[in-house]
């Protein structure tokens, strides 16, 4: 009897802990909901300074300390004289009322590692807006792009963000180190110049949609499925109902129409491409893509940035969204399950590029 009492007390304690955790999660979600409007922040990293620091660190292992100290002293003296002259010029301009803010052209570096629904566009639009707010003539943007494609609407919006840079006459270079296929290439073709690593995967200008159908399995187990729609083509193919030839033909037509729009978009931005040859859904490696005109040069982003850091200031721009407390506590497992389910549904109902 005493054992049962102790066991019941133990269960009560466990229940109390579980209820407390649930209460904390609910409270955290409520707080997170109230602060949903809170924005993230821009993180700016000076890649030129990082490059110089790396060079200096290695030089200490390669050259005599006396030589390095002498060079450093000379550089500091030159920098001091240049800064003194600059300050004098600023004071004179301010005194005469002709002071204007001036700076040298910069290279801004953005990163887009695209998921299937292109959710990274939320950060991309903030980064692009920030650059447009301060851009001057001569500035350039390098986008390090990695994506195998995904939802048409998501990658269409991401491409539109890059178009904002081109509309503002800002040079846009796209770098592909691993893959820019399908929707990824839709984004890449916006660039004034596309560079890619020798074995980067490029192309896949096509559209695909697929979904399983469980209708026979449901019938076998005497499970009925009902779906009500208003509008002849509100739903064409379905995962649980019986699909008709008419529904398949309509869905195929929608895929073909999306492919035509995709090709028109590519043609608008890279008119020299032979679309009959490359818009087949195939993908190619970097060197093959260069021969076909899908890219402009074989080069990695590392080589491009190393060269740029020697000549001008290079700034990496990242927009970081602050995570809500509820997301940090309970987000990972639930979000993963939700993403898997969303992908299964979305793949069947929306075309993918």
Short mmCIF file of C-alpha atoms in Angstrom, two decimals:
data_model
loop_
_atom_site.label_atom_id
_atom_site.label_comp_id
_atom_site.label_asym_id
_atom_site.label_seq_id
_atom_site.Cartn_x
_atom_site.Cartn_y
_atom_site.Cartn_z
CA UNK A 1 0.00 0.00 0.00
CA UNK A 2 2.85 2.34 0.89
CA UNK A 3 4.44 1.49 -2.47
CA UNK A 4 1.28 2.54 -4.33
CA UNK A 5 1.16 5.77 -2.35
CA UNK A 6 4.80 6.56 -3.21
CA UNK A 7 4.21 5.64 -6.84
CA UNK A 8 1.14 7.90 -7.01
CA UNK A 9 3.11 10.73 -5.44
CA UNK A 10 5.86 10.19 -8.04
CA UNK A 11 3.33 10.35 -10.89
CA UNK A 12 1.87 13.54 -9.43
CA UNK A 13 5.30 15.13 -9.39
CA UNK A 14 5.89 14.11 -13.00
CA UNK A 15 2.51 15.54 -14.00
CA UNK A 16 3.31 18.78 -12.20
CA UNK A 17 6.61 19.09 -14.07
CA UNK A 18 4.94 18.38 -17.43
CA UNK A 19 2.17 20.91 -16.77
CA UNK A 20 4.78 23.48 -15.72
CA UNK A 21 6.76 22.97 -18.92
CA UNK A 22 3.59 23.32 -21.01
CA UNK A 23 2.70 26.50 -19.12
CA UNK A 24 6.17 27.92 -19.80
CA UNK A 25 5.89 27.08 -23.51
CA UNK A 26 2.45 28.73 -23.72
CA UNK A 27 3.75 31.81 -21.93
CA UNK A 28 6.80 31.96 -24.17
CA UNK A 29 4.62 31.66 -27.26
CA UNK A 30 2.36 34.44 -25.99
CA UNK A 31 5.33 36.70 -25.36
CA UNK A 32 6.79 35.80 -28.74
CA UNK A 33 3.47 36.58 -30.41
CA UNK A 34 3.34 40.03 -28.84
CA UNK A 35 6.84 40.79 -30.08
CA UNK A 36 6.30 39.28 -33.51
CA UNK A 37 6.81 42.67 -35.06
CA UNK A 38 10.34 42.90 -33.69
CA UNK A 39 12.83 43.06 -36.52
CA UNK A 40 16.26 41.56 -36.86
CA UNK A 41 19.47 43.43 -37.45
CA UNK A 42 22.18 43.80 -40.06
CA UNK A 43 25.56 42.24 -39.43
CA UNK A 44 28.39 43.83 -41.40
CA UNK A 45 31.75 42.05 -41.69
CA UNK A 46 34.76 43.76 -43.23
CA UNK A 47 36.25 41.00 -45.40
CA UNK A 48 39.12 43.24 -46.49
CA UNK A 49 40.25 43.59 -42.88
CA UNK A 50 39.96 39.83 -42.39
CA UNK A 51 42.08 39.27 -45.50
CA UNK A 52 44.75 41.70 -44.31
CA UNK A 53 44.82 40.11 -40.85
CA UNK A 54 45.35 36.69 -42.41
CA UNK A 55 48.20 37.97 -44.58
CA UNK A 56 49.89 39.69 -41.62
CA UNK A 57 49.62 36.55 -39.48
CA UNK A 58 51.26 34.40 -42.15
CA UNK A 59 53.95 36.97 -42.91
CA UNK A 60 55.20 36.72 -39.32
CA UNK A 61 56.16 33.13 -40.14
CA UNK A 62 57.75 34.00 -43.48
CA UNK A 63 59.73 37.22 -43.02
CA UNK A 64 62.18 38.75 -40.58
CA UNK A 65 60.54 40.72 -37.76
CA UNK A 66 62.82 43.72 -38.33
CA UNK A 67 61.70 44.01 -41.95
CA UNK A 68 58.04 43.71 -40.99
CA UNK A 69 58.37 46.36 -38.29
CA UNK A 70 60.07 48.76 -40.70
CA UNK A 71 57.32 48.26 -43.26
CA UNK A 72 54.57 48.66 -40.65
CA UNK A 73 56.18 51.89 -39.45
CA UNK A 74 56.32 53.27 -42.99
CA UNK A 75 52.70 52.30 -43.63
CA UNK A 76 51.51 53.95 -40.41
CA UNK A 77 53.40 57.14 -41.31
CA UNK A 78 51.81 57.19 -44.78
CA UNK A 79 48.34 56.53 -43.33
CA UNK A 80 48.82 59.30 -40.78
CA UNK A 81 49.80 61.82 -43.45
CA UNK A 82 46.88 60.78 -45.65
CA UNK A 83 44.43 61.11 -42.73
CA UNK A 84 45.89 64.53 -41.84
CA UNK A 85 45.42 65.75 -45.40
CA UNK A 86 41.89 64.37 -45.46
CA UNK A 87 40.93 66.13 -42.22
CA UNK A 88 42.34 69.39 -43.55
CA UNK A 89 40.29 69.05 -46.72
CA UNK A 90 37.14 68.33 -44.68
CA UNK A 91 37.66 71.41 -42.50
CA UNK A 92 38.16 73.64 -45.52
CA UNK A 93 35.04 72.27 -47.21
CA UNK A 94 33.00 72.69 -44.02
CA UNK A 95 34.22 76.27 -43.62
CA UNK A 96 33.24 77.16 -47.17
CA UNK A 97 29.88 75.38 -46.87
CA UNK A 98 30.73 72.89 -49.62
CA UNK A 99 31.14 69.77 -47.48
CA UNK A 100 29.84 66.63 -49.20
CA UNK A 101 29.97 63.09 -47.94
CA UNK A 102 32.29 61.11 -50.20
CA UNK A 103 33.54 57.55 -50.13
CA UNK A 104 35.21 55.03 -52.36
CA UNK A 105 33.16 52.39 -54.13
CA UNK A 106 32.58 49.20 -52.16
CA UNK A 107 31.91 45.57 -52.97
CA UNK A 108 28.96 44.26 -50.94
CA UNK A 109 28.76 40.48 -50.47
CA UNK A 110 25.45 38.68 -49.94
CA UNK A 111 24.77 34.97 -49.37
CA UNK A 112 21.69 33.05 -50.47
CA UNK A 113 21.53 29.37 -49.49
CA UNK A 114 18.10 28.59 -50.85
CA UNK A 115 15.62 26.12 -49.38
CA UNK A 116 12.76 24.58 -51.31
CA UNK A 117 10.32 27.37 -50.35
CA UNK A 118 12.99 30.11 -50.67
CA UNK A 119 12.21 31.42 -47.19
CA UNK A 120 15.64 33.07 -47.21
CA UNK A 121 14.11 35.80 -49.37
CA UNK A 122 12.93 37.48 -46.15
CA UNK A 123 16.55 38.27 -45.25
CA UNK A 124 17.54 38.97 -48.86
CA UNK A 125 14.97 41.75 -49.26
CA UNK A 126 16.27 43.47 -46.11
CA UNK A 127 19.87 43.20 -47.30
CA UNK A 128 19.02 44.56 -50.74
CA UNK A 129 17.03 47.44 -49.25
CA UNK A 130 19.96 48.34 -46.99
CA UNK A 131 22.40 48.43 -49.90
CA UNK A 132 20.05 50.49 -52.07
CA UNK A 133 19.78 53.03 -49.25
CA UNK A 134 23.54 53.79 -49.29
CA UNK A 135 24.71 52.75 -52.76
CA UNK A 136 26.73 55.13 -54.93
CA UNK A 137 28.04 54.94 -58.47
CA UNK A 138 30.72 52.27 -58.74
CA UNK A 139 29.40 50.03 -55.99
CA UNK A 140 29.03 46.34 -56.78
CA UNK A 141 27.17 43.41 -55.24
CA UNK A 142 28.45 39.84 -55.24
CA UNK A 143 25.83 37.21 -54.45
CA UNK A 144 27.19 33.84 -53.37
CA UNK A 145 24.33 31.64 -54.53
CA UNK A 146 23.67 28.04 -53.55
CA UNK A 147 20.31 26.55 -54.49
CA UNK A 148 18.84 23.57 -56.27
CA UNK A 149 15.53 25.39 -56.81
CA UNK A 150 12.09 25.08 -55.28
CA UNK A 151 8.69 26.79 -55.29
CA UNK A 152 8.02 29.00 -58.29
CA UNK A 153 6.52 31.88 -56.30
CA UNK A 154 9.35 31.87 -53.75
CA UNK A 155 12.15 31.97 -56.31
CA UNK A 156 10.23 34.44 -58.42
CA UNK A 157 10.20 36.83 -55.48
CA UNK A 158 13.90 36.21 -54.76
CA UNK A 159 14.71 37.02 -58.41
CA UNK A 160 12.68 40.22 -58.13
CA UNK A 161 14.85 41.31 -55.20
CA UNK A 162 17.95 40.98 -57.38
CA UNK A 163 16.20 42.87 -60.16
CA UNK A 164 15.95 45.83 -57.76
CA UNK A 165 19.74 46.05 -57.80
CA UNK A 166 19.93 45.96 -61.59
CA UNK A 167 17.18 48.59 -61.86
CA UNK A 168 19.31 50.85 -59.64
CA UNK A 169 22.28 50.38 -62.03
CA UNK A 170 24.31 48.51 -59.43
CA UNK A 171 26.63 45.92 -60.91
CA UNK A 172 25.52 42.46 -59.81
CA UNK A 173 27.84 39.46 -60.00
CA UNK A 174 26.55 35.98 -59.19
CA UNK A 175 28.96 33.35 -57.87
CA UNK A 176 28.07 29.65 -57.91
CA UNK A 177 30.48 27.40 -56.03
CA UNK A 178 28.26 24.30 -55.78
CA UNK A 179 24.83 24.53 -57.39
CA UNK A 180 22.46 27.01 -59.03
CA UNK A 181 19.86 24.84 -60.68
CA UNK A 182 16.28 25.48 -61.74
CA UNK A 183 14.97 28.24 -59.44
CA UNK A 184 18.57 28.84 -58.43
CA UNK A 185 19.47 29.56 -62.05
CA UNK A 186 16.40 31.78 -62.33
CA UNK A 187 18.09 33.97 -59.73
CA UNK A 188 21.55 33.63 -61.27
CA UNK A 189 20.49 34.87 -64.70
CA UNK A 190 19.66 38.28 -63.19
CA UNK A 191 23.37 38.91 -62.71
CA UNK A 192 25.37 41.06 -65.08
CA UNK A 193 28.02 38.37 -64.78
CA UNK A 194 27.85 34.75 -63.61
CA UNK A 195 30.97 32.97 -62.37
CA UNK A 196 31.03 29.33 -61.32
CA UNK A 197 33.43 26.70 -60.00
CA UNK A 198 34.56 24.05 -62.52
CA UNK A 199 32.25 21.38 -61.10
CA UNK A 200 29.38 23.58 -59.96
CA UNK A 201 25.98 22.30 -61.13
CA UNK A 202 24.17 24.81 -63.34
CA UNK A 203 20.99 24.81 -65.40
CA UNK A 204 18.00 22.50 -64.94
CA UNK A 205 15.69 24.96 -66.69
CA UNK A 206 12.52 22.96 -66.28
CA UNK A 207 9.48 22.40 -64.07
CA UNK A 208 8.52 19.34 -62.02
CA UNK A 209 5.64 18.34 -59.76
CA UNK A 210 5.03 14.96 -58.14
CA UNK A 211 2.82 13.47 -55.47
CA UNK A 212 1.81 10.02 -54.23
CA UNK A 213 -1.77 8.83 -54.57
CA UNK A 214 -3.26 6.72 -51.77
CA UNK A 215 -6.70 6.19 -53.32
CA UNK A 216 -6.28 2.44 -53.92
CA UNK A 217 -4.98 1.96 -50.39
CA UNK A 218 -7.98 3.80 -48.94
CA UNK A 219 -10.39 1.72 -51.01
CA UNK A 220 -8.69 -1.48 -49.92
CA UNK A 221 -9.30 -0.53 -46.30
CA UNK A 222 -12.86 0.70 -46.92
CA UNK A 223 -11.94 4.30 -46.16
CA UNK A 224 -13.92 6.95 -47.99
CA UNK A 225 -12.41 10.27 -49.01
CA UNK A 226 -14.50 13.32 -49.80
CA UNK A 227 -13.33 16.60 -51.28
CA UNK A 228 -15.65 19.47 -52.10
CA UNK A 229 -14.66 22.23 -54.50
CA UNK A 230 -16.28 25.20 -56.23
CA UNK A 231 -14.78 25.83 -59.65
CA UNK A 232 -13.97 23.19 -62.24
CA UNK A 233 -10.22 23.33 -61.73
CA UNK A 234 -9.99 24.39 -58.08
CA UNK A 235 -8.19 21.10 -57.51
CA UNK A 236 -6.77 18.91 -60.27
CA UNK A 237 -4.60 16.10 -58.92
CA UNK A 238 -5.13 14.91 -55.35
CA UNK A 239 -3.28 12.61 -52.97
CA UNK A 240 -6.36 10.76 -51.71
CA UNK A 241 -9.02 10.96 -54.39
CA UNK A 242 -9.20 9.17 -57.73
CA UNK A 243 -7.43 11.26 -60.40
CA UNK A 244 -8.99 11.52 -63.83
CA UNK A 245 -7.28 11.87 -67.22
CA UNK A 246 -8.85 15.30 -67.56
CA UNK A 247 -7.28 16.39 -64.26
CA UNK A 248 -3.89 15.07 -65.36
CA UNK A 249 -4.11 16.92 -68.67
CA UNK A 250 -4.97 20.18 -66.90
CA UNK A 251 -2.11 19.77 -64.45
CA UNK A 252 0.32 19.00 -67.28
CA UNK A 253 -0.89 22.11 -69.09
CA UNK A 254 -0.15 24.21 -66.02
CA UNK A 255 3.37 22.77 -65.89
CA UNK A 256 3.93 23.60 -69.55
CA UNK A 257 2.67 27.16 -69.03
CA UNK A 258 5.03 27.60 -66.08
CA UNK A 259 7.91 26.30 -68.20
CA UNK A 260 7.11 28.84 -70.93
CA UNK A 261 7.15 31.66 -68.36
CA UNK A 262 10.45 30.33 -67.00
CA UNK A 263 12.03 30.32 -70.47
CA UNK A 264 10.73 33.80 -71.22
CA UNK A 265 12.29 35.03 -68.00
CA UNK A 266 15.66 33.50 -68.91
CA UNK A 267 15.44 34.91 -72.45
CA UNK A 268 14.79 38.39 -71.07
CA UNK A 269 17.97 38.34 -68.98
CA UNK A 270 20.29 36.21 -71.12
CA UNK A 271 19.08 36.72 -74.65
CA UNK A 272 22.12 35.04 -76.23
CA UNK A 273 21.21 31.62 -74.82
CA UNK A 274 19.96 28.90 -77.14
CA UNK A 275 16.92 27.98 -75.06
CA UNK A 276 15.90 25.12 -77.30
CA UNK A 277 19.21 23.53 -76.35
CA UNK A 278 19.45 24.39 -72.66
CA UNK A 279 15.82 24.64 -71.45
CA UNK A 280 15.35 20.87 -71.40
CA UNK A 281 15.54 20.34 -67.65
CA UNK A 282 19.12 19.07 -67.92
CA UNK A 283 21.95 20.35 -65.73
CA UNK A 284 25.62 20.78 -66.56
CA UNK A 285 28.90 21.21 -64.73
CA UNK A 286 30.70 24.55 -64.75
CA UNK A 287 32.94 24.03 -67.77
CA UNK A 288 30.09 22.61 -69.83
CA UNK A 289 27.86 25.49 -68.73
CA UNK A 290 30.50 27.96 -69.92
CA UNK A 291 30.51 26.41 -73.39
CA UNK A 292 26.71 26.63 -73.52
CA UNK A 293 26.68 30.26 -72.39
CA UNK A 294 24.91 29.58 -69.11
CA UNK A 295 27.78 31.24 -67.21
CA UNK A 296 30.44 33.80 -68.15
CA UNK A 297 33.60 32.64 -66.40
CA UNK A 298 35.11 29.74 -64.47
CA UNK A 299 36.07 31.16 -61.09
CA UNK A 300 35.30 30.49 -57.44
CA UNK A 301 33.94 33.11 -55.06
CA UNK A 302 37.18 32.79 -53.06
CA UNK A 303 39.31 33.87 -56.02
CA UNK A 304 36.96 36.73 -56.82
CA UNK A 305 36.96 38.04 -53.25
CA UNK A 306 40.72 37.65 -52.78
CA UNK A 307 41.34 39.81 -55.82
CA UNK A 308 38.73 42.37 -54.70
CA UNK A 309 40.18 42.64 -51.17
CA UNK A 310 43.52 43.75 -52.62
CA UNK A 311 41.95 46.74 -54.36
CA UNK A 312 38.98 47.95 -52.32
CA UNK A 313 36.92 47.50 -49.20
CA UNK A 314 34.69 44.43 -49.24
CA UNK A 315 31.76 44.22 -46.83
CA UNK A 316 29.68 41.10 -46.16
CA UNK A 317 26.07 41.99 -45.32
CA UNK A 318 23.82 39.56 -43.42
CA UNK A 319 20.37 40.24 -42.04
CA UNK A 320 19.86 38.18 -38.88
CA UNK A 321 16.33 37.64 -37.60
CA UNK A 322 16.11 37.46 -33.83
CA UNK A 323 14.55 34.17 -32.74
CA UNK A 324 11.64 34.23 -30.35
CA UNK A 325 11.95 32.40 -27.04
CA UNK A 326 9.25 29.91 -28.02
CA UNK A 327 11.15 29.07 -31.21
CA UNK A 328 14.35 28.42 -29.27
CA UNK A 329 12.63 26.13 -26.74
CA UNK A 330 10.31 24.06 -28.88
CA UNK A 331 11.06 24.89 -32.50
CA UNK A 332 13.43 22.29 -33.88
CA UNK A 333 11.48 19.00 -33.78
CA UNK A 334 8.08 20.52 -34.53
CA UNK A 335 9.43 22.68 -37.33
CA UNK A 336 11.17 19.72 -38.95
CA UNK A 337 7.98 17.64 -38.96
CA UNK A 338 6.00 20.59 -40.31
CA UNK A 339 8.53 21.18 -43.08
CA UNK A 340 8.42 17.54 -44.18
CA UNK A 341 4.62 17.59 -44.32
CA UNK A 342 4.58 20.94 -46.14
CA UNK A 343 7.01 19.66 -48.73
CA UNK A 344 4.91 16.57 -49.44
CA UNK A 345 1.80 18.69 -49.89
CA UNK A 346 3.43 21.51 -51.79
CA UNK A 347 5.24 19.23 -54.22
CA UNK A 348 1.93 17.88 -55.35
CA UNK A 349 -0.05 21.11 -55.53
CA UNK A 350 2.53 23.62 -56.75
CA UNK A 351 5.02 23.33 -59.61
CA UNK A 352 8.67 23.41 -58.68
CA UNK A 353 11.45 25.04 -60.69
#
